PDB file of C-alpha atoms in Angstrom:
ATOM      1  CA  MET K   6      -1.479 -54.030  11.112  1.00  0.00           C
ATOM      2  CA  ARG K   7      -3.285 -51.104  12.555  1.00  0.00           C
ATOM      3  CA  LYS K   8      -3.118 -52.762  16.003  1.00  0.00           C
ATOM      4  CA  TRP K   9       0.593 -52.998  15.815  1.00  0.00           C
ATOM      5  CA  LEU K  10       1.019 -49.330  14.929  1.00  0.00           C
ATOM      6  CA  LEU K  11      -1.112 -48.261  17.929  1.00  0.00           C
ATOM      7  CA  ILE K  12       0.788 -50.422  20.267  1.00  0.00           C
ATOM      8  CA  ALA K  13       4.118 -49.029  18.939  1.00  0.00           C
ATOM      9  CA  ALA K  14       2.653 -45.464  19.280  1.00  0.00           C
ATOM     10  CA  MET K  15       1.551 -46.167  23.033  1.00  0.00           C
ATOM     11  CA  MET K  16       5.146 -47.635  23.671  1.00  0.00           C
ATOM     12  CA  VAL K  17       6.809 -44.427  22.297  1.00  0.00           C
ATOM     13  CA  ALA K  18       4.455 -42.210  24.158  1.00  0.00           C
ATOM     14  CA  MET K  19       5.265 -44.144  27.426  1.00  0.00           C
ATOM     15  CA  THR K  20       8.992 -43.975  26.874  1.00  0.00           C
ATOM     16  CA  ALA K  21       9.186 -40.334  25.740  1.00  0.00           C
ATOM     17  CA  LYS K  22      10.632 -37.665  27.902  1.00  0.00           C
ATOM     18  CA  ALA K  23      10.016 -33.909  27.447  1.00  0.00           C
ATOM     19  CA  GLN K  24      12.687 -31.234  28.385  1.00  0.00           C
ATOM     20  CA  ASN K  25      10.308 -29.419  30.549  1.00  0.00           C
ATOM     21  CA  ALA K  26       8.357 -30.515  33.574  1.00  0.00           C
ATOM     22  CA  LYS K  27       4.613 -30.774  33.557  1.00  0.00           C
ATOM     23  CA  GLY K  28       2.827 -27.494  34.576  1.00  0.00           C
ATOM     24  CA  THR K  29       5.687 -25.286  33.521  1.00  0.00           C
ATOM     25  CA  PHE K  30       5.461 -22.181  31.358  1.00  0.00           C
ATOM     26  CA  SER K  31       8.279 -20.945  28.842  1.00  0.00           C
ATOM     27  CA  VAL K  32       8.838 -18.081  26.262  1.00  0.00           C
ATOM     28  CA  GLN K  33      10.893 -18.477  23.192  1.00  0.00           C
ATOM     29  CA  PRO K  34      12.061 -15.652  20.869  1.00  0.00           C
ATOM     30  CA  GLN K  35      12.797 -16.983  17.484  1.00  0.00           C
ATOM     31  CA  ALA K  36      14.358 -16.002  13.900  1.00  0.00           C
ATOM     32  CA  GLY K  37      14.660 -17.800  10.751  1.00  0.00           C
ATOM     33  CA  PHE K  38      14.060 -17.905   6.960  1.00  0.00           C
ATOM     34  CA  THR K  39      11.003 -18.925   4.823  1.00  0.00           C
ATOM     35  CA  VAL K  40      10.937 -20.704   1.411  1.00  0.00           C
ATOM     36  CA  SER K  41       7.370 -20.135   0.078  1.00  0.00           C
ATOM     37  CA  THR K  42       5.320 -20.450  -3.059  1.00  0.00           C
ATOM     38  CA  LEU K  43       1.721 -19.770  -4.069  1.00  0.00           C
ATOM     39  CA  ALA K  44       0.145 -22.996  -4.937  1.00  0.00           C
ATOM     40  CA  ASN K  45      -2.111 -22.959  -8.252  1.00  0.00           C
ATOM     41  CA  MET K  46      -0.692 -19.557  -9.507  1.00  0.00           C
ATOM     42  CA  GLU K  47      -0.469 -19.375 -13.143  1.00  0.00           C
ATOM     43  CA  SER K  48       2.792 -19.169 -14.947  1.00  0.00           C
ATOM     44  CA  TYR K  49       4.018 -15.640 -15.842  1.00  0.00           C
ATOM     45  CA  ASP K  50       3.378 -14.372 -19.314  1.00  0.00           C
ATOM     46  CA  LEU K  51       6.488 -12.259 -20.332  1.00  0.00           C
ATOM     47  CA  VAL K  52       5.766 -10.895 -23.950  1.00  0.00           C
ATOM     48  CA  GLY K  53       4.660 -14.346 -24.975  1.00  0.00           C
ATOM     49  CA  THR K  54       7.083 -16.360 -22.996  1.00  0.00           C
ATOM     50  CA  LYS K  55       5.760 -18.546 -20.157  1.00  0.00           C
ATOM     51  CA  LEU K  56       7.710 -18.505 -17.082  1.00  0.00           C
ATOM     52  CA  ASP K  57       7.166 -21.320 -14.570  1.00  0.00           C
ATOM     53  CA  ASN K  58       6.282 -20.418 -10.978  1.00  0.00           C
ATOM     54  CA  PHE K  59       9.063 -21.043  -8.596  1.00  0.00           C
ATOM     55  CA  VAL K  60       9.792 -20.234  -4.757  1.00  0.00           C
ATOM     56  CA  ASN K  61      10.557 -16.952  -2.886  1.00  0.00           C
ATOM     57  CA  GLY K  62      12.850 -16.628   0.085  1.00  0.00           C
ATOM     58  CA  GLY K  63      12.316 -14.503   3.099  1.00  0.00           C
ATOM     59  CA  MET K  64      12.747 -13.837   6.907  1.00  0.00           C
ATOM     60  CA  LEU K  65      10.711 -14.427   9.857  1.00  0.00           C
ATOM     61  CA  PHE K  66      10.822 -13.043  13.506  1.00  0.00           C
ATOM     62  CA  GLY K  67       8.611 -13.767  16.412  1.00  0.00           C
ATOM     63  CA  VAL K  68       8.040 -15.238  19.745  1.00  0.00           C
ATOM     64  CA  GLU K  69       6.150 -18.301  21.047  1.00  0.00           C
ATOM     65  CA  PHE K  70       4.779 -18.725  24.506  1.00  0.00           C
ATOM     66  CA  ALA K  71       4.327 -22.598  25.459  1.00  0.00           C
ATOM     67  CA  TYR K  72       2.775 -24.535  28.395  1.00  0.00           C
ATOM     68  CA  GLN K  73       3.720 -28.068  29.293  1.00  0.00           C
ATOM     69  CA  LEU K  74       0.346 -29.764  29.575  1.00  0.00           C
ATOM     70  CA  TYR K  75       1.636 -33.241  30.078  1.00  0.00           C
ATOM     71  CA  ASP K  76       4.988 -34.829  30.480  1.00  0.00           C
ATOM     72  CA  VAL K  77       4.988 -35.628  26.687  1.00  0.00           C
ATOM     73  CA  VAL K  78       2.525 -32.951  25.509  1.00  0.00           C
ATOM     74  CA  SER K  79       2.870 -29.249  25.216  1.00  0.00           C
ATOM     75  CA  ILE K  80       0.768 -26.318  23.670  1.00  0.00           C
ATOM     76  CA  ALA K  81       1.941 -23.247  22.202  1.00  0.00           C
ATOM     77  CA  ALA K  82       0.612 -19.840  20.958  1.00  0.00           C
ATOM     78  CA  GLY K  83       2.965 -17.534  19.071  1.00  0.00           C
ATOM     79  CA  ILE K  84       3.184 -14.356  16.988  1.00  0.00           C
ATOM     80  CA  ASN K  85       5.687 -13.807  14.163  1.00  0.00           C
ATOM     81  CA  TRP K  86       6.082 -11.789  10.989  1.00  0.00           C
ATOM     82  CA  SER K  87       6.971 -13.607   8.058  1.00  0.00           C
ATOM     83  CA  GLN K  88       8.067 -12.792   4.404  1.00  0.00           C
ATOM     84  CA  GLN K  89       6.109 -15.027   2.046  1.00  0.00           C
ATOM     85  CA  GLY K  90       4.991 -15.157  -1.746  1.00  0.00           C
ATOM     86  CA  THR K  91       6.384 -16.626  -4.862  1.00  0.00           C
ATOM     87  CA  ALA K  92       8.818 -15.925  -7.740  1.00  0.00           C
ATOM     88  CA  TRP K  93       9.099 -16.947 -11.252  1.00  0.00           C
ATOM     89  CA  GLN K  94      12.150 -18.412 -12.947  1.00  0.00           C
ATOM     90  CA  ARG K  95      14.769 -16.116 -14.148  1.00  0.00           C
ATOM     91  CA  TYR K  96      14.751 -15.267 -17.785  1.00  0.00           C
ATOM     92  CA  ASP K  97      17.521 -14.141 -20.282  1.00  0.00           C
ATOM     93  CA  MET K  98      16.313 -11.977 -22.904  1.00  0.00           C
ATOM     94  CA  SER K  99      18.412 -10.086 -25.408  1.00  0.00           C
ATOM     95  CA  GLY K 100      17.611  -7.474 -28.074  1.00  0.00           C
ATOM     96  CA  ARG K 101      15.217  -4.701 -28.004  1.00  0.00           C
ATOM     97  CA  LEU K 102      12.673  -4.194 -25.143  1.00  0.00           C
ATOM     98  CA  GLN K 103       9.620  -3.550 -27.368  1.00  0.00           C
ATOM     99  CA  GLY K 104       6.481  -4.791 -25.651  1.00  0.00           C
ATOM    100  CA  VAL K 105       8.150  -4.859 -22.365  1.00  0.00           C
ATOM    101  CA  LEU K 106       8.843  -1.182 -21.656  1.00  0.00           C
ATOM    102  CA  PRO K 107       6.974   1.909 -23.085  1.00  0.00           C
ATOM    103  CA  SER K 108       8.758   2.636 -26.488  1.00  0.00           C
ATOM    104  CA  ASP K 109       7.870   6.307 -26.345  1.00  0.00           C
ATOM    105  CA  ALA K 110       9.643   6.803 -22.934  1.00  0.00           C
ATOM    106  CA  TYR K 111      12.784   4.826 -23.737  1.00  0.00           C
ATOM    107  CA  GLY K 112      13.300   5.319 -27.434  1.00  0.00           C
ATOM    108  CA  ASP K 113      15.897   3.346 -29.191  1.00  0.00           C
ATOM    109  CA  VAL K 114      16.988   0.886 -26.320  1.00  0.00           C
ATOM    110  CA  SER K 115      18.687  -2.487 -26.891  1.00  0.00           C
ATOM    111  CA  VAL K 116      20.082  -4.726 -24.151  1.00  0.00           C
ATOM    112  CA  LYS K 117      22.170  -7.885 -24.123  1.00  0.00           C
ATOM    113  CA  ASN K 118      22.072 -10.394 -21.593  1.00  0.00           C
ATOM    114  CA  LEU K 119      18.907  -9.031 -20.148  1.00  0.00           C
ATOM    115  CA  ARG K 120      18.074 -10.841 -16.996  1.00  0.00           C
ATOM    116  CA  VAL K 121      14.321 -10.662 -15.718  1.00  0.00           C
ATOM    117  CA  ARG K 122      13.099 -11.565 -12.405  1.00  0.00           C
ATOM    118  CA  ASN K 123       9.405 -11.342 -11.290  1.00  0.00           C
ATOM    119  CA  LYS K 124       7.976 -12.045  -7.888  1.00  0.00           C
ATOM    120  CA  VAL K 125       4.973 -11.448  -5.649  1.00  0.00           C
ATOM    121  CA  GLU K 126       6.104 -10.468  -1.858  1.00  0.00           C
ATOM    122  CA  LEU K 127       3.577 -10.906   0.739  1.00  0.00           C
ATOM    123  CA  GLY K 128       4.020 -10.068   4.306  1.00  0.00           C
ATOM    124  CA  TYR K 129       1.949 -11.574   7.164  1.00  0.00           C
ATOM    125  CA  ILE K 130       1.636 -11.240  11.016  1.00  0.00           C
ATOM    126  CA  ASN K 131       0.875 -14.946  11.889  1.00  0.00           C
ATOM    127  CA  LEU K 132      -0.791 -16.216  14.964  1.00  0.00           C
ATOM    128  CA  PRO K 133       0.091 -20.105  15.342  1.00  0.00           C
ATOM    129  CA  LEU K 134      -1.627 -22.249  17.846  1.00  0.00           C
ATOM    130  CA  THR K 135       0.036 -25.427  18.072  1.00  0.00           C
ATOM    131  CA  ALA K 136       0.282 -28.784  20.058  1.00  0.00           C
ATOM    132  CA  SER K 137       3.598 -30.743  20.346  1.00  0.00           C
ATOM    133  CA  VAL K 138       4.036 -34.364  21.211  1.00  0.00           C
ATOM    134  CA  TYR K 139       7.588 -35.339  22.457  1.00  0.00           C
ATOM    135  CA  LEU K 140       8.688 -38.630  20.914  1.00  0.00           C
ATOM    136  CA  TYR K 141      12.117 -38.705  22.581  1.00  0.00           C
ATOM    137  CA  LYS K 142      13.757 -36.176  25.079  1.00  0.00           C
ATOM    138  CA  GLY K 143      13.795 -33.001  23.001  1.00  0.00           C
ATOM    139  CA  LEU K 144      12.363 -34.357  19.867  1.00  0.00           C
ATOM    140  CA  ALA K 145       8.821 -33.314  19.083  1.00  0.00           C
ATOM    141  CA  ILE K 146       6.253 -33.382  16.272  1.00  0.00           C
ATOM    142  CA  LYS K 147       3.690 -30.738  16.197  1.00  0.00           C
ATOM    143  CA  THR K 148       0.624 -29.410  14.318  1.00  0.00           C
ATOM    144  CA  GLY K 149      -2.174 -27.048  14.743  1.00  0.00           C
ATOM    145  CA  VAL K 150      -3.779 -24.066  13.235  1.00  0.00           C
ATOM    146  CA  GLN K 151      -2.582 -20.477  12.170  1.00  0.00           C
ATOM    147  CA  LEU K 152      -4.280 -17.167  11.538  1.00  0.00           C
ATOM    148  CA  GLY K 153      -2.341 -14.812   9.128  1.00  0.00           C
ATOM    149  CA  ILE K 154      -2.905 -11.118   8.989  1.00  0.00           C
ATOM    150  CA  LEU K 155      -1.939  -9.672   5.582  1.00  0.00           C
ATOM    151  CA  THR K 156       0.504  -6.471   6.074  1.00  0.00           C
ATOM    152  CA  ASN K 157       1.786  -5.914   2.692  1.00  0.00           C
ATOM    153  CA  ALA K 158       1.413  -7.467  -0.838  1.00  0.00           C
ATOM    154  CA  SER K 159       3.258  -6.367  -3.882  1.00  0.00           C
ATOM    155  CA  GLU K 160       4.293  -7.646  -7.463  1.00  0.00           C
ATOM    156  CA  MET K 161       7.837  -6.525  -8.632  1.00  0.00           C
ATOM    157  CA  SER K 162       9.757  -6.917 -11.689  1.00  0.00           C
ATOM    158  CA  ARG K 163      13.412  -6.489 -11.949  1.00  0.00           C
ATOM    159  CA  PHE K 164      15.638  -5.893 -15.261  1.00  0.00           C
ATOM    160  CA  ARG K 165      19.321  -6.303 -15.347  1.00  0.00           C
ATOM    161  CA  GLY K 166      21.470  -6.230 -18.280  1.00  0.00           C
ATOM    162  CA  ASP K 167      24.312  -4.730 -20.423  1.00  0.00           C
ATOM    163  CA  GLY K 168      22.528  -2.103 -22.592  1.00  0.00           C
ATOM    164  CA  VAL K 169      22.892   0.546 -25.312  1.00  0.00           C
ATOM    165  CA  ILE K 170      20.846   3.420 -24.951  1.00  0.00           C
ATOM    166  CA  GLU K 171      20.994   6.425 -27.584  1.00  0.00           C
ATOM    167  CA  GLY K 172      24.233   4.941 -28.804  1.00  0.00           C
ATOM    168  CA  SER K 173      26.017   4.728 -25.367  1.00  0.00           C
ATOM    169  CA  ASN K 174      26.940   1.627 -23.630  1.00  0.00           C
ATOM    170  CA  MET K 175      25.714   1.364 -19.974  1.00  0.00           C
ATOM    171  CA  ASP K 176      24.308  -0.935 -17.327  1.00  0.00           C
ATOM    172  CA  PHE K 177      20.740  -1.330 -17.492  1.00  0.00           C
ATOM    173  CA  ASN K 178      19.098  -1.539 -14.149  1.00  0.00           C
ATOM    174  CA  MET K 179      15.263  -1.035 -13.766  1.00  0.00           C
ATOM    175  CA  ASP K 180      12.708  -2.125 -11.214  1.00  0.00           C
ATOM    176  CA  PHE K 181       8.912  -1.851 -11.283  1.00  0.00           C
ATOM    177  CA  SER K 182       6.489  -2.666  -8.808  1.00  0.00           C
ATOM    178  CA  ARG K 183       2.669  -2.545  -8.009  1.00  0.00           C
ATOM    179  CA  SER K 184       0.483  -3.129  -5.065  1.00  0.00           C
ATOM    180  CA  MET K 185      -1.562  -6.090  -4.846  1.00  0.00           C
ATOM    181  CA  TYR K 186      -3.051  -5.293  -1.389  1.00  0.00           C
ATOM    182  CA  ASP K 187      -6.440  -4.432  -2.630  1.00  0.00           C
ATOM    183  CA  VAL K 188      -6.942  -7.627  -4.614  1.00  0.00           C
ATOM    184  CA  SER K 189      -5.612  -9.861  -1.808  1.00  0.00           C
ATOM    185  CA  ARG K 190      -7.593 -11.352   0.919  1.00  0.00           C
ATOM    186  CA  LYS K 191      -6.469  -9.759   4.497  1.00  0.00           C
ATOM    187  CA  ILE K 192      -6.899 -13.022   6.489  1.00  0.00           C
ATOM    188  CA  ASP K 193      -5.148 -16.289   5.839  1.00  0.00           C
ATOM    189  CA  ILE K 194      -5.695 -19.638   7.537  1.00  0.00           C
ATOM    190  CA  SER K 195      -3.308 -22.421   7.394  1.00  0.00           C
ATOM    191  CA  ILE K 196      -2.223 -25.774   8.941  1.00  0.00           C
ATOM    192  CA  PRO K 197       1.414 -25.980  10.371  1.00  0.00           C
ATOM    193  CA  VAL K 198       3.057 -29.340  10.487  1.00  0.00           C
ATOM    194  CA  GLY K 199       6.480 -29.789  11.651  1.00  0.00           C
ATOM    195  CA  ILE K 200       9.236 -31.142  13.823  1.00  0.00           C
ATOM    196  CA  SER K 201      11.538 -29.590  16.400  1.00  0.00           C
ATOM    197  CA  TYR K 202      14.442 -30.519  18.624  1.00  0.00           C
ATOM    198  CA  GLU K 203      15.233 -28.871  21.854  1.00  0.00           C
ATOM    199  CA  PHE K 204      18.804 -28.960  23.002  1.00  0.00           C
ATOM    200  CA  LYS K 205      19.780 -28.753  26.634  1.00  0.00           C
ATOM    201  CA  VAL K 206      21.086 -25.256  26.240  1.00  0.00           C
ATOM    202  CA  PRO K 207      18.220 -24.710  25.708  1.00  0.00           C
ATOM    203  CA  ILE K 208      18.222 -23.810  21.901  1.00  0.00           C
ATOM    204  CA  VAL K 209      15.162 -25.006  19.801  1.00  0.00           C
ATOM    205  CA  VAL K 210      15.423 -25.712  16.131  1.00  0.00           C
ATOM    206  CA  ASP K 211      11.903 -25.798  14.525  1.00  0.00           C
ATOM    207  CA  ALA K 212      11.057 -26.933  10.930  1.00  0.00           C
ATOM    208  CA  ARG K 213       7.519 -26.386   9.847  1.00  0.00           C
ATOM    209  CA  TYR K 214       5.607 -26.500   6.749  1.00  0.00           C
ATOM    210  CA  ASP K 215       2.319 -24.316   6.678  1.00  0.00           C
ATOM    211  CA  ILE K 216      -0.438 -25.598   4.354  1.00  0.00           C
ATOM    212  CA  GLY K 217      -2.679 -22.895   3.078  1.00  0.00           C
ATOM    213  CA  VAL K 218      -6.322 -23.407   3.488  1.00  0.00           C
ATOM    214  CA  THR K 219      -7.909 -20.198   2.387  1.00  0.00           C
ATOM    215  CA  ARG K 220      -7.056 -18.478  -0.866  1.00  0.00           C
ATOM    216  CA  VAL K 221      -4.795 -15.520  -1.164  1.00  0.00           C
ATOM    217  CA  ASN K 222      -6.656 -13.681  -4.151  1.00  0.00           C
ATOM    218  CA  LYS K 223      -9.692 -11.750  -3.089  1.00  0.00           C
ATOM    219  CA  GLN K 224     -11.875 -12.550  -6.209  1.00  0.00           C
ATOM    220  CA  HIS K 225     -12.252 -16.097  -7.490  1.00  0.00           C
ATOM    221  CA  VAL K 226     -11.731 -16.007 -11.215  1.00  0.00           C
ATOM    222  CA  GLU K 227     -13.785 -18.488 -12.996  1.00  0.00           C
ATOM    223  CA  GLY K 228     -12.106 -21.434 -14.669  1.00  0.00           C
ATOM    224  CA  GLU K 229      -8.953 -20.762 -12.612  1.00  0.00           C
ATOM    225  CA  ASN K 230      -7.657 -22.297  -9.282  1.00  0.00           C
ATOM    226  CA  ASP K 231      -7.406 -20.115  -6.159  1.00  0.00           C
ATOM    227  CA  TRP K 232      -4.070 -19.258  -5.053  1.00  0.00           C
ATOM    228  CA  LYS K 233      -2.881 -20.631  -1.723  1.00  0.00           C
ATOM    229  CA  ASN K 234       0.135 -20.194   0.635  1.00  0.00           C
ATOM    230  CA  GLY K 235       2.673 -22.988   0.865  1.00  0.00           C
ATOM    231  CA  VAL K 236       5.447 -21.941   3.416  1.00  0.00           C
ATOM    232  CA  PHE K 237       8.363 -23.932   4.667  1.00  0.00           C
ATOM    233  CA  ARG K 238      10.122 -22.238   7.687  1.00  0.00           C
ATOM    234  CA  LEU K 239      13.221 -23.090   9.646  1.00  0.00           C
ATOM    235  CA  THR K 240      13.774 -21.010  12.893  1.00  0.00           C
ATOM    236  CA  VAL K 241      15.969 -21.146  15.821  1.00  0.00           C
ATOM    237  CA  GLY K 242      14.954 -19.983  19.212  1.00  0.00           C
ATOM    238  CA  TYR K 243      15.920 -19.669  22.752  1.00  0.00           C
ATOM    239  CA  LYS K 244      13.518 -21.071  25.388  1.00  0.00           C
ATOM    240  CA  PHE K 245      13.289 -19.058  28.821  1.00  0.00           C
ATOM    241  CA  LYS K 246      11.480 -20.750  31.582  1.00  0.00           C
ATOM    242  CA  LEU K 247       9.007 -18.577  33.447  1.00  0.00           C
TER     243      LEU K 247
END
């Protein structure tokens, strides 16, 4: 079985054709979105209620420089800034806000249909180094290694609802945030794995999943798993030949 798989891979490599000629350089500005989570992060405890860890959406902007090493193999180095992190499921909580907000500051406050959203937002300058193998024309698979430099880290809570404050009806909108920069590691290592397709225009659509290798939290907590980035990114770029 392994022999036949090897033969098939060799046949694909021999019949593959790259969009760019061997020995050419190119630059590709790109933009897109990210869907990320922090693997192994505990569920969020909101006044005795456990909220499951979910995903957080963000944006990505960057540029990639590539060199066509062989007809079917290229290498690329890039730089981008991406929004990452995680979020917890939204939670509807009616009634008084005791235990959530300081009672001495807000007095007699009651809220109906209170919607609570908590999330961790991380920003990274990423430096990916990847190799691509073209399977057929512009279709390529890729992998490599990526260095991430933390630019910002914060935890945010958002409260939205229809409330009664001191006997008056009013919309209830409150946001809280705290910095997590000092408790987060400044360097992140991940393994990008993905697939891309280059059209003749030449527009490049690139889908990758970055598998976190190093932990995000600075201090390891005994008995708990380390948090690690998991990021799906989809970008669209335009390739200029140099």
